[in-house]
Each structure stands twice: as structure tokens, then as C-alpha cells.
Coordinates of C-alpha atoms and ligand atoms in Angstrom, one line a residue:
M1 CA 288.0 -108.9 236.5
G2 CA 288.3 -105.5 238.2
K3 CA 290.1 -102.5 236.8
K4 CA 293.3 -103.3 238.7
G5 CA 293.4 -106.8 237.2
S6 CA 293.0 -105.5 233.6
Q7 CA 295.8 -103.0 234.2
E8 CA 298.1 -105.8 235.3
D9 CA 297.1 -107.8 232.2
Q10 CA 297.8 -104.9 230.0
L11 CA 301.2 -104.5 231.6
R12 CA 301.9 -108.2 231.0
D13 CA 300.9 -107.9 227.3
I14 CA 303.1 -104.8 226.8
I15 CA 306.1 -106.6 228.3
S16 CA 305.6 -109.7 226.2
N17 CA 305.3 -107.5 223.1
I18 CA 308.6 -105.9 224.0
E19 CA 310.1 -109.4 224.5
E20 CA 309.0 -110.4 221.0
L21 CA 310.4 -107.2 219.5
N22 CA 313.8 -107.6 221.1
E23 CA 314.1 -111.4 221.0
G24 CA 317.5 -112.7 222.2
Q25 CA 318.5 -109.4 223.9
T26 CA 318.7 -111.1 227.3
E27 CA 320.3 -108.4 229.4
F28 CA 318.2 -105.6 227.8
L29 CA 314.9 -107.6 228.5
Q30 CA 316.1 -108.3 232.0
A31 CA 316.5 -104.6 232.7
V32 CA 313.1 -103.8 231.1
R33 CA 311.3 -106.4 233.2
E34 CA 313.1 -105.2 236.3
V35 CA 311.7 -101.7 235.9
Y36 CA 308.3 -102.4 234.3
N37 CA 307.3 -105.1 236.8
T38 CA 307.4 -102.5 239.6
L39 CA 305.3 -99.9 237.9
N40 CA 301.7 -101.2 238.6
P41 CA 301.0 -98.7 241.4
L42 CA 302.2 -95.8 239.2
L43 CA 300.0 -96.9 236.3
E44 CA 297.0 -97.1 238.6
E45 CA 297.6 -93.4 239.2
E46 CA 298.3 -92.5 235.6
P47 CA 296.1 -95.0 233.6
E48 CA 296.2 -92.8 230.4
W49 CA 299.9 -93.6 230.1
I50 CA 298.8 -97.0 228.7
N51 CA 297.0 -95.4 225.8
K52 CA 299.8 -93.0 225.3
K53 CA 302.0 -96.1 224.9
I54 CA 304.6 -94.6 227.2
L55 CA 306.2 -98.0 228.1
Q56 CA 306.6 -99.0 224.5
R57 CA 308.0 -95.5 223.7
I58 CA 310.6 -95.6 226.5
S59 CA 311.8 -99.1 225.7
E60 CA 312.6 -98.1 222.0
P61 CA 315.8 -96.1 221.7
E62 CA 315.5 -92.8 219.9
R63 CA 318.5 -93.7 217.8
Q64 CA 321.0 -96.6 217.6
I65 CA 324.3 -96.3 215.9
I66 CA 326.5 -99.4 215.0
F67 CA 329.7 -98.9 213.2
R68 CA 333.0 -100.5 212.1
V69 CA 336.2 -99.7 214.0
P70 CA 339.2 -100.7 212.1
W71 CA 342.7 -100.3 213.7
Q72 CA 346.2 -101.7 213.5
D73 CA 348.2 -103.3 216.3
D74 CA 351.9 -102.7 217.1
D75 CA 352.8 -105.5 214.7
G76 CA 350.9 -103.9 211.8
E77 CA 348.1 -106.5 211.9
I78 CA 344.6 -105.1 211.1
H79 CA 341.7 -105.6 213.5
I80 CA 338.0 -104.9 213.1
N81 CA 335.8 -104.2 216.1
R82 CA 332.2 -103.1 216.4
G83 CA 331.3 -99.8 217.9
Y84 CA 327.9 -98.8 219.4
R85 CA 326.1 -95.8 220.7
V86 CA 322.5 -96.1 221.8
E87 CA 320.9 -92.7 222.2
F88 CA 318.0 -93.9 224.3
N89 CA 316.1 -90.9 225.7
S90 CA 316.4 -87.1 225.5
A91 CA 313.3 -86.1 227.5
L92 CA 315.3 -84.6 230.3
G93 CA 318.4 -83.4 228.5
P94 CA 321.1 -84.4 226.0
Y95 CA 322.0 -88.1 225.9
K96 CA 324.5 -88.9 228.7
G97 CA 326.2 -92.1 229.6
G98 CA 329.5 -93.9 229.4
L99 CA 331.4 -96.0 226.9
R100 CA 332.4 -99.6 227.7
F101 CA 335.3 -101.3 226.0
H102 CA 335.0 -105.0 226.8
P103 CA 334.8 -108.2 224.7
S104 CA 331.4 -109.0 226.1
V105 CA 329.9 -105.8 224.6
N106 CA 327.0 -106.4 222.2
L107 CA 323.8 -104.5 221.4
S108 CA 321.9 -106.2 224.3
I109 CA 324.5 -105.1 226.8
I110 CA 324.6 -101.5 225.5
K111 CA 320.8 -101.3 225.4
F112 CA 320.5 -102.6 229.0
L113 CA 323.0 -100.0 230.2
G114 CA 321.4 -97.2 228.2
F115 CA 317.9 -98.1 229.5
E116 CA 319.2 -98.1 233.1
Q117 CA 321.0 -94.8 232.5
I118 CA 317.7 -93.1 231.6
F119 CA 316.3 -93.6 235.1
K120 CA 319.6 -93.2 236.9
N121 CA 320.1 -89.9 235.3
A122 CA 316.6 -88.8 236.1
L123 CA 317.2 -89.6 239.8
T124 CA 320.3 -87.3 239.9
G125 CA 317.9 -84.3 239.4
K126 CA 320.2 -83.1 236.6
Q127 CA 319.2 -82.2 233.1
I128 CA 320.6 -85.3 231.4
G129 CA 319.0 -87.8 229.1
G130 CA 320.1 -91.5 228.8
G131 CA 322.5 -93.1 226.4
K132 CA 325.4 -95.6 226.4
G133 CA 328.0 -96.9 224.0
G134 CA 331.1 -98.9 223.6
S135 CA 332.9 -101.6 221.7
D136 CA 333.7 -105.3 221.9
F137 CA 337.4 -104.2 221.8
N138 CA 339.5 -105.9 224.5
P139 CA 342.0 -103.4 226.0
K140 CA 343.6 -106.0 228.2
G141 CA 347.3 -106.4 227.4
R142 CA 347.2 -103.7 224.7
S143 CA 350.0 -101.0 224.5
D144 CA 349.4 -97.4 225.0
D145 CA 349.8 -96.8 221.3
E146 CA 347.3 -99.5 220.4
I147 CA 344.8 -98.0 222.8
M148 CA 345.3 -94.5 221.3
R149 CA 344.9 -95.8 217.7
F150 CA 341.7 -97.7 218.7
C151 CA 340.2 -94.6 220.4
Q152 CA 341.1 -92.4 217.4
S153 CA 339.4 -94.8 215.0
F154 CA 336.3 -95.1 217.3
M155 CA 335.9 -91.4 217.5
T156 CA 336.4 -90.9 213.8
E157 CA 333.0 -92.3 213.3
L158 CA 331.3 -91.4 216.5
Y159 CA 332.2 -87.6 216.5
R160 CA 329.4 -86.7 214.1
H161 CA 326.8 -87.9 216.7
L162 CA 328.3 -86.1 219.7
G163 CA 328.3 -82.6 221.1
E164 CA 327.9 -80.8 224.4
N165 CA 324.2 -80.3 223.7
R166 CA 323.6 -83.5 221.8
D167 CA 325.3 -86.5 223.3
I168 CA 328.0 -86.6 226.0
P169 CA 329.9 -89.9 226.6
A170 CA 332.1 -90.7 229.6
G171 CA 333.9 -93.8 230.9
D172 CA 332.7 -97.2 232.0
I173 CA 334.5 -100.6 232.1
G174 CA 337.7 -100.4 230.1
V175 CA 337.4 -96.6 229.6
G176 CA 339.2 -94.3 232.0
T177 CA 341.0 -90.9 232.0
R178 CA 343.6 -92.1 229.5
E179 CA 341.0 -93.3 226.9
I180 CA 338.9 -90.1 227.5
G181 CA 342.0 -88.1 226.7
Y182 CA 342.5 -89.8 223.3
L183 CA 338.8 -89.7 222.5
F184 CA 338.6 -86.0 223.3
G185 CA 341.8 -85.2 221.3
Q186 CA 340.4 -86.9 218.2
Y187 CA 337.1 -85.1 218.5
K188 CA 338.8 -81.8 218.8
R189 CA 340.9 -82.5 215.8
I190 CA 338.0 -83.5 213.5
A191 CA 335.5 -81.0 214.7
N192 CA 338.1 -78.2 215.0
R193 CA 336.4 -77.1 218.3
Y194 CA 337.7 -77.1 221.9
E195 CA 334.4 -78.3 223.2
S196 CA 335.1 -79.3 226.8
G197 CA 331.5 -80.3 227.6
M198 CA 331.3 -82.9 224.8
I199 CA 332.8 -85.7 227.1
T200 CA 333.2 -86.1 230.9
G201 CA 335.8 -87.9 232.9
K202 CA 338.5 -85.6 231.5
D203 CA 341.8 -85.0 233.4
P204 CA 341.1 -82.1 235.8
Q205 CA 344.2 -80.4 234.4
W206 CA 342.3 -79.7 231.1
G207 CA 338.6 -79.4 231.8
G208 CA 337.8 -82.4 234.0
T209 CA 336.4 -82.1 237.5
L210 CA 337.9 -83.1 240.8
V211 CA 336.1 -86.1 242.4
R212 CA 334.9 -87.6 239.1
N213 CA 337.3 -90.5 239.4
E214 CA 336.1 -91.2 243.0
A215 CA 332.5 -90.3 242.5
T216 CA 330.8 -93.6 241.8
G217 CA 332.6 -95.4 244.6
Y218 CA 332.3 -92.5 247.1
G219 CA 328.6 -92.1 246.1
L220 CA 328.0 -95.8 246.8
A221 CA 329.4 -95.4 250.3
Y222 CA 327.3 -92.3 250.9
F223 CA 324.2 -94.1 249.7
V224 CA 324.9 -97.0 252.1
R225 CA 325.4 -94.5 254.9
E226 CA 321.9 -93.1 254.2
I227 CA 320.4 -96.6 254.3
L228 CA 322.1 -97.2 257.6
N229 CA 321.1 -93.7 258.9
E230 CA 317.5 -94.6 258.3
Q231 CA 318.0 -97.6 260.6
D232 CA 319.7 -95.4 263.2
D233 CA 322.9 -97.2 262.4
E234 CA 326.3 -96.3 260.8
I235 CA 329.2 -97.7 258.7
D236 CA 331.6 -97.6 261.6
G237 CA 332.3 -101.2 262.8
K238 CA 330.6 -103.0 259.9
T239 CA 332.3 -105.7 257.7
F240 CA 332.0 -105.3 254.0
V241 CA 332.7 -107.5 251.0
V242 CA 333.3 -105.6 247.7
S243 CA 333.7 -107.4 244.4
G244 CA 335.8 -105.9 241.6
S245 CA 339.0 -103.8 241.9
G246 CA 338.4 -101.2 239.2
N247 CA 337.5 -97.6 239.6
V248 CA 334.1 -98.1 241.4
A249 CA 335.4 -100.8 243.9
I250 CA 338.6 -98.9 244.7
Y251 CA 336.9 -95.7 245.7
A252 CA 334.0 -97.5 247.5
I253 CA 336.7 -99.3 249.6
E254 CA 338.6 -96.1 250.3
K255 CA 335.5 -94.2 251.5
I256 CA 334.1 -97.1 253.6
E257 CA 337.5 -97.5 255.3
E258 CA 337.6 -93.8 255.9
L259 CA 334.1 -94.0 257.5
G260 CA 335.2 -96.8 259.9
G261 CA 334.1 -99.9 258.0
T262 CA 336.3 -102.9 257.3
V263 CA 336.5 -104.3 253.8
I264 CA 337.8 -107.8 253.9
A265 CA 337.8 -108.8 250.2
C266 CA 337.9 -107.5 246.7
S267 CA 338.4 -109.3 243.3
D268 CA 339.0 -109.3 239.6
S269 CA 338.1 -111.8 236.9
D270 CA 340.8 -114.2 238.1
G271 CA 339.5 -114.5 241.7
F272 CA 339.4 -112.7 245.1
V273 CA 341.8 -111.8 247.9
H274 CA 340.7 -112.2 251.5
D275 CA 342.4 -109.9 253.9
K276 CA 340.8 -110.2 257.3
D277 CA 342.5 -107.1 258.7
G278 CA 341.1 -104.9 256.0
I279 CA 342.1 -104.3 252.4
D280 CA 345.2 -102.1 252.1
I281 CA 343.7 -99.7 249.5
D282 CA 347.0 -98.0 248.7
L283 CA 348.4 -101.4 247.6
V284 CA 345.3 -102.1 245.5
K285 CA 345.7 -98.7 243.8
K286 CA 349.4 -99.4 243.1
I287 CA 348.7 -102.8 241.6
K288 CA 345.6 -101.9 239.6
Q289 CA 346.0 -98.3 238.7
E290 CA 349.8 -97.7 238.4
E291 CA 350.9 -101.1 237.2
R292 CA 347.7 -102.2 235.5
G293 CA 348.3 -105.6 237.2
R294 CA 346.2 -108.4 238.7
I295 CA 344.7 -108.6 242.2
K296 CA 346.5 -111.9 242.7
E297 CA 349.7 -109.9 243.2
Y298 CA 348.1 -108.3 246.3
A299 CA 347.8 -111.7 247.9
E300 CA 351.4 -112.5 247.0
E301 CA 352.7 -109.2 248.4
K302 CA 350.7 -109.3 251.6
G303 CA 350.8 -113.1 252.3
V304 CA 347.0 -113.4 252.4
D305 CA 344.6 -115.9 250.8
F306 CA 343.7 -115.7 247.1
H307 CA 340.8 -117.8 245.9
D308 CA 339.8 -118.7 242.3
D309 CA 337.8 -121.8 243.3
K310 CA 334.7 -120.2 245.0
S311 CA 332.6 -117.1 245.0
I312 CA 333.5 -114.0 246.9
W313 CA 329.9 -114.0 248.3
T314 CA 330.7 -117.1 250.4
L315 CA 332.5 -114.7 252.8
E316 CA 330.7 -113.6 255.9
C317 CA 329.9 -109.9 256.0
N318 CA 327.3 -107.3 257.2
I319 CA 327.2 -105.5 253.8
A320 CA 327.9 -106.7 250.3
L321 CA 328.8 -104.3 247.5
P322 CA 328.9 -105.9 244.0
C323 CA 331.1 -103.5 242.0
A324 CA 332.3 -105.7 239.1
T325 CA 329.8 -106.4 236.4
Q326 CA 326.3 -107.4 235.4
N327 CA 324.8 -110.6 236.8
E328 CA 327.8 -111.4 239.1
L329 CA 325.7 -112.1 242.2
Q330 CA 323.3 -115.0 241.6
K331 CA 320.6 -116.8 243.5
E332 CA 322.9 -119.2 245.3
D333 CA 325.2 -116.3 246.3
A334 CA 322.1 -114.5 247.7
E335 CA 321.1 -117.6 249.7
T336 CA 324.6 -117.7 251.2
L337 CA 324.6 -114.0 252.0
V338 CA 321.2 -114.3 253.7
K339 CA 322.3 -117.4 255.6
N340 CA 325.5 -115.6 256.8
G341 CA 323.5 -112.7 258.2
C342 CA 324.2 -110.0 255.5
K343 CA 321.9 -107.1 256.0
I344 CA 322.5 -104.8 253.0
V345 CA 323.4 -105.3 249.4
A346 CA 324.0 -102.2 247.3
E347 CA 324.9 -102.3 243.6
G348 CA 328.1 -100.4 242.6
A349 CA 328.1 -102.0 239.2
N350 CA 325.1 -101.9 236.8
M351 CA 322.7 -104.8 237.4
P352 CA 325.2 -107.1 239.2
V353 CA 322.3 -108.8 241.0
T354 CA 320.2 -111.2 239.0
H355 CA 316.4 -111.1 239.4
D356 CA 316.3 -114.4 241.3
A357 CA 319.0 -113.2 243.6
Y358 CA 317.1 -110.0 244.2
E359 CA 314.0 -111.9 245.2
T360 CA 316.0 -114.1 247.6
L361 CA 317.5 -111.0 249.2
R362 CA 314.1 -109.3 249.5
D363 CA 312.5 -112.5 251.0
G364 CA 315.5 -112.7 253.4
D365 CA 314.9 -109.1 254.7
V366 CA 318.1 -107.8 253.2
L367 CA 317.9 -104.1 252.3
F368 CA 318.7 -103.6 248.6
G369 CA 320.2 -100.5 247.0
P370 CA 319.6 -100.7 243.2
G371 CA 322.4 -99.5 240.9
K372 CA 320.4 -96.8 239.3
A373 CA 320.3 -95.1 242.7
A374 CA 323.3 -96.4 244.5
N375 CA 325.8 -95.9 241.7
A376 CA 324.4 -92.6 240.4
G377 CA 327.2 -90.6 242.0
G378 CA 329.4 -91.0 238.9
V379 CA 327.1 -89.6 236.4
A380 CA 325.9 -86.9 238.9
V381 CA 329.5 -85.6 239.1
S382 CA 329.7 -85.8 235.3
A383 CA 326.8 -83.4 235.3
L384 CA 328.8 -81.1 237.6
E385 CA 331.7 -81.4 235.2
M386 CA 329.4 -80.2 232.3
H387 CA 328.2 -77.4 234.6
Q388 CA 331.8 -76.2 235.2
N389 CA 332.7 -76.5 231.5
A390 CA 329.7 -74.4 230.5
S391 CA 330.6 -71.7 233.0
M392 CA 334.3 -72.0 232.4
D393 CA 334.8 -72.3 236.1
S394 CA 336.1 -74.9 238.5
M395 CA 335.1 -76.2 241.9
T396 CA 337.4 -77.4 244.7
F397 CA 337.6 -81.1 245.7
E398 CA 335.7 -80.3 249.0
E399 CA 332.9 -78.3 247.3
T400 CA 332.4 -81.1 244.7
D401 CA 332.4 -83.8 247.3
E402 CA 329.9 -81.8 249.4
R403 CA 327.6 -81.6 246.3
L404 CA 328.0 -85.3 245.7
Q405 CA 327.0 -86.1 249.3
E406 CA 323.9 -83.9 249.0
I407 CA 322.9 -85.5 245.7
M408 CA 323.3 -89.1 247.2
K409 CA 321.2 -88.0 250.2
T410 CA 318.5 -86.6 247.9
I411 CA 318.5 -89.8 245.7
H412 CA 318.1 -92.0 248.8
K413 CA 315.3 -89.8 250.2
T414 CA 313.5 -89.9 246.8
C415 CA 313.7 -93.7 246.6
S416 CA 312.7 -94.1 250.2
E417 CA 309.7 -91.7 250.1
T418 CA 308.5 -92.8 246.7
A419 CA 308.5 -96.5 247.9
E420 CA 306.5 -95.5 250.9
E421 CA 304.1 -93.3 248.9
Y422 CA 303.3 -96.2 246.6
G423 CA 302.9 -98.8 249.3
R424 CA 306.3 -100.4 249.1
K425 CA 308.0 -99.1 252.2
G426 CA 311.7 -100.1 252.4
D427 CA 311.8 -101.3 248.8
Y428 CA 314.4 -98.9 247.3
A429 CA 314.3 -100.7 243.9
S430 CA 310.6 -100.0 243.4
G431 CA 311.1 -96.4 244.7
A432 CA 313.9 -95.8 242.3
N433 CA 312.0 -97.2 239.3
I434 CA 308.8 -95.4 240.0
A435 CA 310.4 -92.0 240.7
G436 CA 312.7 -92.2 237.7
F437 CA 310.0 -93.5 235.3
K438 CA 307.5 -90.8 236.5
K439 CA 309.9 -88.0 235.9
V440 CA 310.9 -89.1 232.4
S441 CA 307.3 -90.0 231.3
R442 CA 305.9 -86.7 232.5
A443 CA 308.6 -84.8 230.4
M444 CA 307.9 -87.0 227.4
I445 CA 304.2 -86.4 227.6
A446 CA 304.7 -82.6 228.0
Q447 CA 306.9 -82.6 224.9
G448 CA 304.3 -84.3 222.6
L449 CA 304.4 -87.4 220.5
I450 CA 308.0 -87.4 219.5
Ligands
LIG501 N1 329.3 -95.2 233.2 C1 328.9 -94.5 234.3 C2 327.5 -95.0 234.7 O1 327.2 -96.2 234.6 C3 329.0 -93.0 234.2 C4 328.3 -92.4 233.1 C5 328.6 -90.9 232.9 O2 329.3 -90.3 233.7 O3 328.1 -90.3 231.9 O4 326.7 -94.3 235.2

């Protein structure tokens, strides 16, 4: 067998060793396979990385913290949740990544998110390492006071691991501006420091940045615009289906509609609304953000269809944007999208497309924007927030949005050019993985065996 063959074998052995070490961590292993299986052309160029065990080093977090979060509800009943922070990689900067509060959270989910975050953060070009955290706490239906008590208890343990040059959390599913406020307040109280840069996603009134709320969704729309630009095409006149109705989905819809696209559906965990004339984003904002209600209410108010009996991906569209959660778009959904003539799928959520579905899309000539590139706008603007906190300065909405557009353009260019350079033209997923991995690995090697 030639040199190339043995390299592929070695890669296979490394992956199966990682599988053994992390048995049962389904989502984490899915994320590792998704990245490592695209790295062959890079390892041919850098064969010594095998001896330096760079793949084994990157897939092992630098530190993992698991802790008890006790809190009392409004009736005085005691609850115990589990808190996590996985400090995955600090080659490029302090650990950076969001906190997720959702009952599905476990170590595998946090490790998959943290692993993705390493490469996503590398692609932003900012000095930020990768990390992620959260809890299996379910915020749904909880009062404001309960949320505050939970956040305070969570931070009472986590604060000792955080700091503007150490580890900087932000939001994710179930964690928004309100939760960031309570978390920051408790950190300040325990540490006795007004350390603005220790968390991002803060209210712009007291240290947050403008555009952070919009950044992931807007960034996704800008990434799609770049994909279309490369095809000499544009968003104007295209039909979109967007899953989810949280922060990412809302601002993706808002920007797409501003750029002339029509979004005909969005969803939550109960089902989806189908509004052929285009989603009324102000109504979605009122229901989901102001009233913390359900998307079903949109259908009732507008007199349009609500479905809880079939997948949102059965709707015909030019472009599909999964913005809800991991593994929400599966093989049969991908088959339907291909059959219906969908041309682009870009991930607003982290890993919403399963591996089988990705292969179906690729074979069906659907262009695919991987989450670590397409949804990197959120963390990129978090880095701009850190920058403003460090310099005690602030930028206008327009300036920040301008910077975000530039960053998304650069990320797209990096993915596109890297894919072409390594013989995978048009394959943004391989481009993103190779470019991100290369940057992190080079920094790790330069910093010695640590
Ligand atoms: N949770 C977001 C993500 O998945 C943002 C992280 C951050 O701003 O640190 O990238």
C-alpha cells in the first residue's frame, strides 16, 4: 500500500481510538468524525502531525468541569441540576463559547459544541479559543425569580474558572440577555470586580455591544449572500424555509426579508407555521421575545396553517436554513429538499444536519454552508464586544454591522479558497474544517507539547 493509503489507515485508527475513549458520547463523536474525515489532504501536506498526535490532542479537552447546581423554585421546593463547562482549546486565545440551558444537555452535547467552537472561533480570525458550557436546567415556564436564582447558583461555582483572559461565556439555547445579566451580576458580586469582558451578550446599556443579538442570524444571511454571489446570484426573489424561532432564526428571517428574500415558514418544538406571503417578523418577535409564547399563536393570529404532523423540510424552497438544534434535518428531509429543487442549505444552528443528510445534499448538488462558518457571526461579534470592553469604547450599530459583514465575507472566502486549494472545490464543509484545523494545529505546535 502506498503512502497515501497508510495515511488514511492511520487516520481511521486514530478515529476508532477516539471512539473507544469516548464511548457513548454520540454527538461528540459525530462532530469529531465530521471534522477528521475531511482532513486527509491536509495530513498529506503535514504528515508529521500524525507523530505529534495533534488529532488526539485536539479531541481531548484541556479541562472539563462538572458541578452541582442546587436552587429553590417559587414554592420553596429544592431542585438539583448539573452544570458543565468544557474548556476545550486555548491555542488561539482564552476559552470562548456559549452556555446552553436545556434539558437535553449532557457531557456529549457540551463536548460536541465545544469541539465545533474551536474551529468556528479560529475561522473568525479573532484571538479566541474554544469552550462551551451549560446545564440540563429547563427554563421553560420558569418565573423570572427562578431564572435568577438558578443563574446565581450556577455562577457561584463557575465564577472561579472564568475571567476576561481565562474563559468568557456567552449565550446559546435558553440563555439570552436576561440570563447573561444575572450571571454577570453574580460574578461581579463574588469576584468583587466589574470585569466587563468576562462574559459577552451583555445589554448594550452596560457593556454589551450593539448587533450582538442580531449577529448570528444576520451573519447567516450574509454568508448565504456570499454563496449566492459566487454563483452570480442574489437573495432577492428567493424562497426560504427557516426552522426555529429563537434568536438565530428571528434575525436570519429579518435580514433575508430586508435583502428581498421571502421566508415562508418557521417553527418551534411544537410544529411549524406556513405563511406563503412571507413571515411577519414583527409578529414573531412579539410572540417569542416579548411574550415568551409559542409559534402556534402566530398561526392563530394570522389565520395561516400550523402543522405538527410533518417536517418543515417538506415545504418547497430555494434555500433551507436549519436554525433550531442539532440533528434536526435528517436523511429523508434532505431527500425531500433535493427532490423539491432546493439549492442551498446553510446551518444557523450547530450541527443541525446529520451526516447522512449532508451526504444526500452533497450528492444532490446542493451547496452546503457548515455551521462553524455560516453561524460564526455571533461569536465574531462577541469578540468585538470583548474588544470594546478592553478599550472602554463603543461602536455604533452601523460600524459593528459593517465589521460583521466583512468578517462573514472573509470566512466565506477562506472556506471557498481552502476547499479549492485542497482539491474540494465548492465543498465549504471541507474548506472550513481544513482552514480551522490548520490554524489551531499550527498554534499548538508552535506552543510546544502542552
Ligand atoms: N453560542 C454561540 C455559538 O454557538 C455564541 C458563542 C459566543 O458568543 O461566545 O457560537
